Short mmCIF file of C-alpha atoms in Angstrom, two decimals:
data_model
loop_
_atom_site.label_atom_id
_atom_site.label_comp_id
_atom_site.label_asym_id
_atom_site.label_seq_id
_atom_site.Cartn_x
_atom_site.Cartn_y
_atom_site.Cartn_z
CA UNK A 3 -162.44 -140.33 -240.94
CA UNK A 4 -161.34 -138.36 -238.28
CA UNK A 5 -162.62 -139.83 -235.22
CA UNK A 6 -163.47 -136.91 -233.48
CA UNK A 7 -163.74 -138.10 -229.26
CA UNK A 8 -159.66 -138.14 -230.02
CA UNK A 9 -159.31 -134.09 -229.99
CA UNK A 10 -160.55 -133.80 -225.80
CA UNK A 11 -163.60 -132.74 -226.26
CA UNK A 12 -165.03 -129.87 -222.84
CA UNK A 13 -166.76 -132.05 -220.24
CA UNK A 14 -169.53 -128.67 -219.61
CA UNK A 15 -168.24 -128.15 -215.33
CA UNK A 16 -166.22 -130.29 -214.91
CA UNK A 17 -163.69 -129.18 -218.15
CA UNK A 18 -164.17 -125.55 -216.75
CA UNK A 19 -162.98 -127.10 -213.27
CA UNK A 20 -159.90 -128.69 -213.80
CA UNK A 21 -158.86 -126.96 -215.91
CA UNK A 22 -159.09 -123.69 -214.26
CA UNK A 23 -157.35 -125.36 -210.81
CA UNK A 24 -155.81 -128.99 -211.60
CA UNK A 25 -154.65 -128.95 -215.70
CA UNK A 26 -155.68 -132.75 -215.73
CA UNK A 27 -155.77 -134.29 -218.41
CA UNK A 28 -157.82 -132.93 -221.01
CA UNK A 29 -159.56 -136.96 -221.56
CA UNK A 30 -162.41 -136.09 -219.62
CA UNK A 31 -166.14 -137.93 -220.67
CA UNK A 32 -169.38 -136.28 -221.10
CA UNK A 33 -170.74 -136.59 -218.07
CA UNK A 34 -174.60 -135.77 -220.03
CA UNK A 35 -176.07 -136.94 -223.03
CA UNK A 36 -176.93 -133.87 -225.09
CA UNK A 37 -178.90 -133.05 -228.19
CA UNK A 38 -178.48 -132.11 -231.93
CA UNK A 39 -181.53 -130.53 -233.27
CA UNK A 40 -182.05 -129.99 -237.33
CA UNK A 41 -181.30 -127.14 -237.63
CA UNK A 42 -177.66 -124.80 -236.59
CA UNK A 43 -178.02 -123.09 -233.70
CA UNK A 44 -174.64 -121.13 -231.95
CA UNK A 45 -172.65 -123.45 -229.79
CA UNK A 46 -172.39 -121.12 -226.21
CA UNK A 47 -169.18 -121.23 -224.93
CA UNK A 48 -168.26 -123.48 -222.15
CA UNK A 49 -169.81 -122.26 -218.91
CA UNK A 50 -168.00 -120.31 -216.21
CA UNK A 51 -167.84 -122.08 -212.82
CA UNK A 52 -170.44 -121.85 -210.57
CA UNK A 53 -169.96 -120.22 -207.16
CA UNK A 54 -172.62 -122.81 -205.39
CA UNK A 55 -172.92 -126.47 -204.85
CA UNK A 56 -176.16 -126.93 -206.66
CA UNK A 57 -176.24 -127.96 -210.04
CA UNK A 58 -178.88 -128.31 -213.27
CA UNK A 59 -178.10 -131.02 -215.81
CA UNK A 60 -174.96 -129.83 -217.80
CA UNK A 61 -176.17 -129.79 -221.90
CA UNK A 62 -173.93 -130.54 -224.59
CA UNK A 63 -174.07 -127.42 -226.26
CA UNK A 64 -171.63 -126.48 -223.39
CA UNK A 65 -169.65 -129.09 -224.44
CA UNK A 66 -169.14 -128.82 -227.14
CA UNK A 67 -165.96 -127.05 -230.28
CA UNK A 68 -167.65 -124.27 -231.71
CA UNK A 69 -167.16 -125.62 -234.92
CA UNK A 70 -169.35 -128.49 -234.74
CA UNK A 71 -171.98 -127.98 -238.19
CA UNK A 72 -175.22 -128.54 -237.35
CA UNK A 73 -177.09 -131.83 -238.41
CA UNK A 74 -179.40 -132.57 -240.10
CA UNK A 75 -182.39 -135.69 -240.09
CA UNK A 76 -182.53 -138.34 -242.48
CA UNK A 77 -184.72 -138.57 -245.09
CA UNK A 78 -184.23 -142.01 -246.41
CA UNK A 79 -186.09 -145.03 -245.84
CA UNK A 80 -173.38 -154.71 -209.56
CA UNK A 81 -176.86 -155.97 -207.69
CA UNK A 82 -179.09 -153.04 -206.54
CA UNK A 83 -177.78 -151.27 -203.69
CA UNK A 84 -179.94 -152.07 -200.47
CA UNK A 85 -182.59 -149.24 -200.35
CA UNK A 86 -182.82 -147.64 -196.28
CA UNK A 87 -184.17 -144.89 -194.59
CA UNK A 88 -181.44 -142.65 -192.39
CA UNK A 89 -180.36 -139.18 -191.70
CA UNK A 90 -179.62 -137.43 -194.93
CA UNK A 91 -175.89 -136.73 -195.85
CA UNK A 92 -176.64 -132.67 -196.07
CA UNK A 93 -177.20 -133.14 -191.83
CA UNK A 94 -173.45 -134.70 -191.20
CA UNK A 95 -171.28 -132.67 -188.94
CA UNK A 96 -167.78 -131.76 -190.23
CA UNK A 97 -166.92 -131.65 -186.79
CA UNK A 98 -167.70 -135.14 -186.36
CA UNK A 99 -165.11 -135.66 -188.97
CA UNK A 100 -162.45 -133.36 -187.72
CA UNK A 101 -162.73 -135.03 -184.04
CA UNK A 102 -162.60 -137.79 -185.51
CA UNK A 103 -158.20 -136.66 -186.37
CA UNK A 104 -159.52 -137.15 -190.57
CA UNK A 105 -156.90 -135.26 -192.93
CA UNK A 106 -159.29 -134.30 -195.25
CA UNK A 107 -158.63 -134.24 -199.07
CA UNK A 108 -161.98 -132.66 -199.13
CA UNK A 109 -163.00 -129.71 -197.07
CA UNK A 110 -165.82 -130.42 -194.66
CA UNK A 111 -169.56 -128.69 -195.54
CA UNK A 112 -168.76 -125.31 -194.97
CA UNK A 113 -165.50 -125.62 -196.49
CA UNK A 114 -165.97 -125.25 -199.43
CA UNK A 115 -168.77 -128.73 -200.48
CA UNK A 116 -167.27 -131.29 -203.62
CA UNK A 117 -168.80 -130.33 -206.88
CA UNK A 118 -171.05 -132.52 -208.49
CA UNK A 119 -171.54 -132.93 -211.76
CA UNK A 120 -175.71 -134.95 -213.17
CA UNK A 121 -174.74 -137.36 -215.99
CA UNK A 122 -178.18 -138.64 -216.00
CA UNK A 123 -180.71 -136.60 -217.23
CA UNK A 124 -183.71 -137.21 -218.91
CA UNK A 125 -185.54 -138.60 -215.65
CA UNK A 126 -189.10 -140.54 -215.16
CA UNK A 127 -191.43 -141.86 -212.14
CA UNK A 128 -190.74 -145.07 -211.47
CA UNK A 129 -187.46 -146.91 -209.62
CA UNK A 130 -183.99 -146.00 -212.23
CA UNK A 131 -180.44 -145.06 -212.79
CA UNK A 132 -178.77 -141.60 -212.17
CA UNK A 133 -175.86 -140.95 -212.45
CA UNK A 134 -173.26 -138.23 -211.30
CA UNK A 135 -169.14 -137.32 -211.79
CA UNK A 136 -168.42 -135.32 -208.19
CA UNK A 137 -165.21 -133.10 -208.60
CA UNK A 138 -163.46 -132.19 -205.86
CA UNK A 139 -161.11 -128.90 -205.30
CA UNK A 140 -157.71 -130.45 -206.75
CA UNK A 141 -159.02 -134.10 -208.49
CA UNK A 142 -162.47 -135.73 -209.33
CA UNK A 143 -163.30 -138.05 -206.36
CA UNK A 144 -163.37 -141.88 -206.50
CA UNK A 145 -164.36 -142.69 -203.27
CA UNK A 146 -165.66 -146.53 -203.70
CA UNK A 147 -169.00 -145.72 -202.06
CA UNK A 148 -171.01 -142.41 -201.47
CA UNK A 149 -174.41 -141.11 -199.53
CA UNK A 150 -177.49 -140.25 -201.11
CA UNK A 151 -180.77 -139.28 -199.41
CA UNK A 152 -183.94 -139.21 -202.07
CA UNK A 153 -186.11 -136.62 -200.84
CA UNK A 154 -189.62 -135.18 -203.26
CA UNK A 155 -189.34 -131.55 -203.30
CA UNK A 156 -192.87 -130.40 -204.56
CA UNK A 157 -194.04 -129.81 -208.30
CA UNK A 158 -195.33 -127.33 -210.23
CA UNK A 159 -198.46 -126.35 -208.24
CA UNK A 160 -196.09 -126.18 -204.55
CA UNK A 161 -197.88 -129.40 -203.13
CA UNK A 162 -196.22 -130.38 -199.99
CA UNK A 163 -193.06 -132.00 -199.80
CA UNK A 164 -191.83 -135.81 -198.80
CA UNK A 165 -190.14 -137.89 -197.01
CA UNK A 166 -185.90 -138.87 -197.78
CA UNK A 167 -184.88 -142.00 -199.03
CA UNK A 168 -181.58 -143.00 -198.40
CA UNK A 169 -178.86 -145.65 -199.94
CA UNK A 170 -175.35 -145.32 -201.26
CA UNK A 171 -174.07 -144.69 -204.93
CA UNK A 172 -171.11 -146.77 -206.07
CA UNK A 173 -169.08 -145.60 -207.74
CA UNK A 174 -167.85 -146.95 -211.66
CA UNK A 175 -164.22 -146.41 -213.35
CA UNK A 176 -164.07 -144.97 -216.62
CA UNK A 177 -162.23 -146.38 -219.25
CA UNK A 178 -158.68 -144.93 -218.71
CA UNK A 179 -158.92 -145.59 -215.18
CA UNK A 180 -159.02 -141.64 -215.12
CA UNK A 181 -162.69 -140.62 -214.73
CA UNK A 182 -165.27 -142.36 -213.83
CA UNK A 183 -169.10 -141.26 -211.94
CA UNK A 184 -171.06 -142.70 -208.98
CA UNK A 185 -174.96 -144.56 -209.82
CA UNK A 186 -177.36 -145.82 -207.80
CA UNK A 187 -181.06 -146.24 -208.21
CA UNK A 188 -183.51 -144.51 -207.14
CA UNK A 189 -187.51 -145.46 -207.03
CA UNK A 190 -189.82 -142.15 -208.16
CA UNK A 191 -192.72 -141.98 -207.29
CA UNK A 192 -193.87 -138.61 -208.82
CA UNK A 193 -193.03 -136.46 -211.31
CA UNK A 194 -191.49 -132.78 -210.22
CA UNK A 195 -188.89 -132.02 -207.61
CA UNK A 196 -186.42 -134.36 -206.27
CA UNK A 197 -183.53 -132.63 -204.53
CA UNK A 198 -180.36 -134.98 -203.48
CA UNK A 199 -177.28 -134.80 -200.85
CA UNK A 200 -174.78 -136.49 -201.70
CA UNK A 201 -172.13 -137.52 -199.06
CA UNK A 202 -169.19 -138.91 -199.27
CA UNK A 203 -166.75 -139.88 -195.94
CA UNK A 204 -164.13 -142.16 -197.45
CA UNK A 205 -160.91 -143.13 -195.82
CA UNK A 206 -159.77 -138.95 -196.45
CA UNK A 207 -161.91 -138.14 -198.48
CA UNK A 208 -164.32 -136.08 -197.25
CA UNK A 209 -167.22 -133.08 -198.29
CA UNK A 210 -170.81 -133.01 -199.39
CA UNK A 211 -172.41 -131.94 -201.94
CA UNK A 212 -176.44 -130.66 -203.74
CA UNK A 213 -178.43 -132.25 -206.24
CA UNK A 214 -181.25 -130.64 -208.15
CA UNK A 215 -183.17 -133.69 -210.12
CA UNK A 216 -186.67 -132.39 -212.07
CA UNK A 217 -188.82 -135.55 -212.92
CA UNK A 218 -191.18 -135.59 -215.78
CA UNK A 219 -194.38 -137.84 -216.57
CA UNK A 220 -193.43 -138.18 -219.34
CA UNK A 221 -190.62 -137.34 -222.18
CA UNK A 222 -189.84 -138.85 -225.47
CA UNK A 223 -187.18 -141.29 -225.28
CA UNK A 224 -188.08 -145.18 -224.13
CA UNK A 225 -189.03 -145.62 -220.80
CA UNK A 226 -188.44 -148.82 -218.05
CA UNK A 227 -191.47 -150.73 -218.60
CA UNK A 228 -192.19 -149.25 -221.79
CA UNK A 229 -192.84 -150.17 -225.54
CA UNK A 230 -189.97 -149.34 -227.83
CA UNK A 231 -190.09 -148.50 -231.40
CA UNK A 232 -190.02 -150.63 -233.76
CA UNK A 233 -186.90 -149.62 -235.96
CA UNK A 234 -186.60 -151.04 -238.92
CA UNK A 235 -182.45 -150.52 -238.95
CA UNK A 236 -180.52 -151.24 -241.34
CA UNK A 237 -178.62 -154.85 -241.86
CA UNK A 238 -175.34 -156.14 -242.80
CA UNK A 239 -178.13 -157.42 -245.94
CA UNK A 240 -179.64 -154.49 -246.90
CA UNK A 241 -175.83 -152.68 -247.98
CA UNK A 242 -172.48 -153.88 -250.02
CA UNK A 243 -170.68 -152.83 -246.68
CA UNK A 244 -170.33 -153.15 -243.16
CA UNK A 245 -168.33 -149.75 -243.61
CA UNK A 246 -171.84 -148.49 -244.81
CA UNK A 247 -173.33 -149.42 -241.43
CA UNK A 248 -170.71 -148.08 -238.89
CA UNK A 249 -167.89 -145.93 -237.90
CA UNK A 250 -166.66 -148.19 -236.06
CA UNK A 251 -162.67 -149.23 -236.30
CA UNK A 252 -163.52 -152.80 -235.51
CA UNK A 253 -167.22 -153.60 -235.90
CA UNK A 254 -168.23 -156.45 -234.73
CA UNK A 255 -170.69 -157.99 -237.72
CA UNK A 256 -172.97 -160.56 -235.29
CA UNK A 257 -174.17 -157.15 -233.89
CA UNK A 258 -175.45 -155.84 -237.98
CA UNK A 259 -177.21 -159.53 -238.18
CA UNK A 260 -180.90 -157.97 -237.59
CA UNK A 261 -182.44 -154.96 -237.13
CA UNK A 262 -183.10 -153.70 -234.10
CA UNK A 263 -187.51 -155.20 -234.41
CA UNK A 264 -186.86 -158.15 -234.83
CA UNK A 265 -183.99 -157.55 -232.16
CA UNK A 266 -188.04 -156.56 -229.74
CA UNK A 267 -189.74 -159.04 -231.32
CA UNK A 268 -187.39 -161.73 -230.14
CA UNK A 269 -188.27 -164.25 -227.58
CA UNK A 270 -184.62 -163.52 -226.58
CA UNK A 271 -183.65 -160.39 -223.84
CA UNK A 272 -181.64 -158.10 -226.64
CA UNK A 273 -178.92 -155.14 -226.03
CA UNK A 274 -179.75 -151.45 -227.94
CA UNK A 275 -177.15 -149.54 -228.20
CA UNK A 276 -176.83 -146.19 -230.38
CA UNK A 277 -173.41 -144.79 -230.45
CA UNK A 278 -171.10 -142.86 -233.43
CA UNK A 279 -167.25 -144.46 -232.69
CA UNK A 280 -166.18 -141.99 -234.72
CA UNK A 281 -167.55 -139.08 -234.29
CA UNK A 282 -168.06 -139.00 -231.02
CA UNK A 283 -168.18 -135.34 -228.74
CA UNK A 284 -166.41 -136.75 -225.91
CA UNK A 285 -164.12 -140.08 -225.30
CA UNK A 286 -167.39 -142.67 -223.83
CA UNK A 287 -168.93 -142.53 -227.04
CA UNK A 288 -166.73 -144.61 -228.40
CA UNK A 289 -166.20 -146.65 -225.45
CA UNK A 290 -169.22 -147.46 -225.11
CA UNK A 291 -169.65 -149.92 -228.36
CA UNK A 292 -166.15 -152.05 -227.08
CA UNK A 293 -167.99 -152.08 -222.94
CA UNK A 294 -171.05 -153.74 -224.97
CA UNK A 295 -169.35 -155.66 -228.53
CA UNK A 296 -167.15 -156.79 -224.96
CA UNK A 297 -170.62 -157.80 -223.23
CA UNK A 298 -171.67 -159.74 -226.14
CA UNK A 299 -169.04 -162.00 -225.33
CA UNK A 300 -169.84 -163.11 -223.10
CA UNK A 301 -173.52 -163.44 -223.50
CA UNK A 302 -174.33 -164.14 -227.02
CA UNK A 303 -175.59 -167.01 -226.75
CA UNK A 304 -178.74 -165.89 -223.99
CA UNK A 305 -179.58 -162.45 -226.13
CA UNK A 306 -179.34 -160.86 -228.80
CA UNK A 307 -177.32 -157.05 -229.27
CA UNK A 308 -177.62 -154.64 -232.00
CA UNK A 309 -175.66 -151.41 -232.82
CA UNK A 310 -177.29 -148.53 -234.25
CA UNK A 311 -174.32 -145.54 -235.68
CA UNK A 312 -175.92 -142.52 -235.31
CA UNK A 313 -175.52 -141.24 -239.29
CA UNK A 314 -176.56 -143.29 -242.48
CA UNK A 315 -173.65 -144.31 -244.76
CA UNK A 316 -170.56 -143.30 -242.98
CA UNK A 317 -168.33 -144.07 -244.05
CA UNK A 318 -169.97 -140.50 -247.71
CA UNK A 319 -169.64 -138.68 -244.32
CA UNK A 320 -165.81 -138.48 -244.51
CA UNK A 321 -164.58 -136.84 -241.61
CA UNK A 322 -167.22 -133.71 -242.78
CA UNK A 323 -169.89 -133.65 -240.67
CA UNK A 324 -172.06 -131.62 -243.07
CA UNK A 325 -172.33 -133.92 -245.18
CA UNK A 326 -174.02 -135.63 -241.88
CA UNK A 327 -177.56 -137.00 -241.64
CA UNK A 328 -179.02 -138.68 -238.55
CA UNK A 329 -181.08 -142.20 -239.05
CA UNK A 330 -184.11 -142.39 -238.37
CA UNK A 331 -184.36 -144.46 -234.92
CA UNK A 332 -182.20 -141.67 -233.45
CA UNK A 333 -185.97 -139.88 -234.14
CA UNK A 334 -188.25 -142.96 -233.77
CA UNK A 335 -186.77 -143.54 -230.53
CA UNK A 336 -186.04 -138.87 -229.16
CA UNK A 337 -182.95 -137.92 -228.75
CA UNK A 338 -183.24 -135.57 -231.40
CA UNK A 339 -185.77 -133.65 -229.39
CA UNK A 340 -183.70 -133.73 -225.91
CA UNK A 341 -182.31 -129.79 -226.06
CA UNK A 342 -178.41 -129.76 -227.44
CA UNK A 343 -178.56 -134.08 -227.78
CA UNK A 344 -175.67 -134.10 -229.86
CA UNK A 345 -174.92 -138.35 -230.91
CA UNK A 346 -174.04 -139.35 -227.07
CA UNK A 347 -174.40 -143.21 -226.53
CA UNK A 348 -177.42 -145.07 -224.69
CA UNK A 349 -178.06 -148.40 -223.99
CA UNK A 350 -181.26 -150.00 -223.71
CA UNK A 351 -181.44 -153.59 -222.36
CA UNK A 352 -184.26 -155.28 -223.18
CA UNK A 353 -186.07 -157.75 -222.38
CA UNK A 354 -188.34 -161.02 -224.01
CA UNK A 355 -191.17 -159.54 -223.98
CA UNK A 356 -189.70 -156.61 -225.94
CA UNK A 357 -190.04 -154.27 -223.06
CA UNK A 358 -187.74 -151.55 -221.51
CA UNK A 359 -186.05 -152.82 -218.54
CA UNK A 360 -183.57 -150.28 -217.44
CA UNK A 361 -181.77 -147.86 -220.00
CA UNK A 362 -178.64 -146.62 -219.72
CA UNK A 363 -178.02 -142.59 -220.74
CA UNK A 364 -173.70 -141.74 -221.67
CA UNK A 365 -171.65 -143.93 -219.98
CA UNK A 366 -171.96 -147.46 -218.73
CA UNK A 367 -169.66 -149.73 -217.64
CA UNK A 368 -169.84 -153.39 -217.72
CA UNK A 369 -170.92 -154.32 -214.75
CA UNK A 370 -173.42 -151.84 -214.71
CA UNK A 371 -174.95 -153.89 -217.61
CA UNK A 372 -173.79 -156.81 -217.19
CA UNK A 373 -176.05 -156.30 -213.85
CA UNK A 374 -179.05 -154.97 -215.44
CA UNK A 375 -178.81 -158.15 -218.02
CA UNK A 376 -178.19 -160.99 -216.02
CA UNK A 377 -181.72 -159.33 -213.73
CA UNK A 378 -183.04 -160.17 -217.18
CA UNK A 379 -181.77 -163.25 -218.40
CA UNK A 380 -182.43 -164.46 -214.48
CA UNK A 381 -186.50 -163.00 -215.03
CA UNK A 382 -186.39 -165.60 -218.00
#
């Protein structure tokens, strides 16, 4: 069947910005996972690059080829960075960087800031990972670290703003070594509007950006600390061949021997990945499964690993997604309830008590997954 992730899918604002000025490689990863509904929805064209650096989460509807069909739901049965109070990145003076004698590749504040792309679109109160890309006038920003100052702006009733917290986001390269994203763990102590001031000052890379976040009290996706649905996903004992369980070209059979429900109820920690390698809408949801398989090769004796293919009976689709139906677990875990989601990957680290310890929307590197799993294993 056709591997759609090789069709160079567009990545919302990143794709538009790069093609407008750079003509870079078309293998850009989706920054935010977006959702498909069970009814046909027209796919809008890729939006123009916004004039202001303030960004809202990119939606999968902005990233899709216009020919992708709508889907029907299935009817069948590295250590956490230190957080410290500090001055907001947005308060840094452009004169400071000029006085240092640097020749910045990216203009200082007021001269054309860095454009951010938010990759984590589902945020709840509590401590959790936030991932984003940074794009300069000429290329993806790949400085090793960026400062992040997070502040509560207010709630829907106009509640008072809160004090800022600052940490550092670490850059993680994606597969193929061309793209990557920054990630940091932030503590959202209340729902409502939050603002991130992001600054980069590494060698000849200098710039700032602003990201607006919407932290919601409840979301359809299992949150950190919650017990996820006990989905009775199909296993090798339920089908005549592994091709009925996955579109992975080199599947690891051990990831299809137990169901999601069995993994959650097991006293061992588990890693559950939802992805569709052959029907990706970005070039990262296929590699995401490969990364989880690499993690399993190292920790198979200490944790359970389960892959859930997005589509039921994938061998019968034959490259035609108009024949596809979503597996029931996709609905049970809330992905199909997200506006504009379309088969992008999610990974969950679940502790021995059956609770979500960490979740990763979109691509997460081996380093990030291993760090999260190690924390669970250390807790016993």
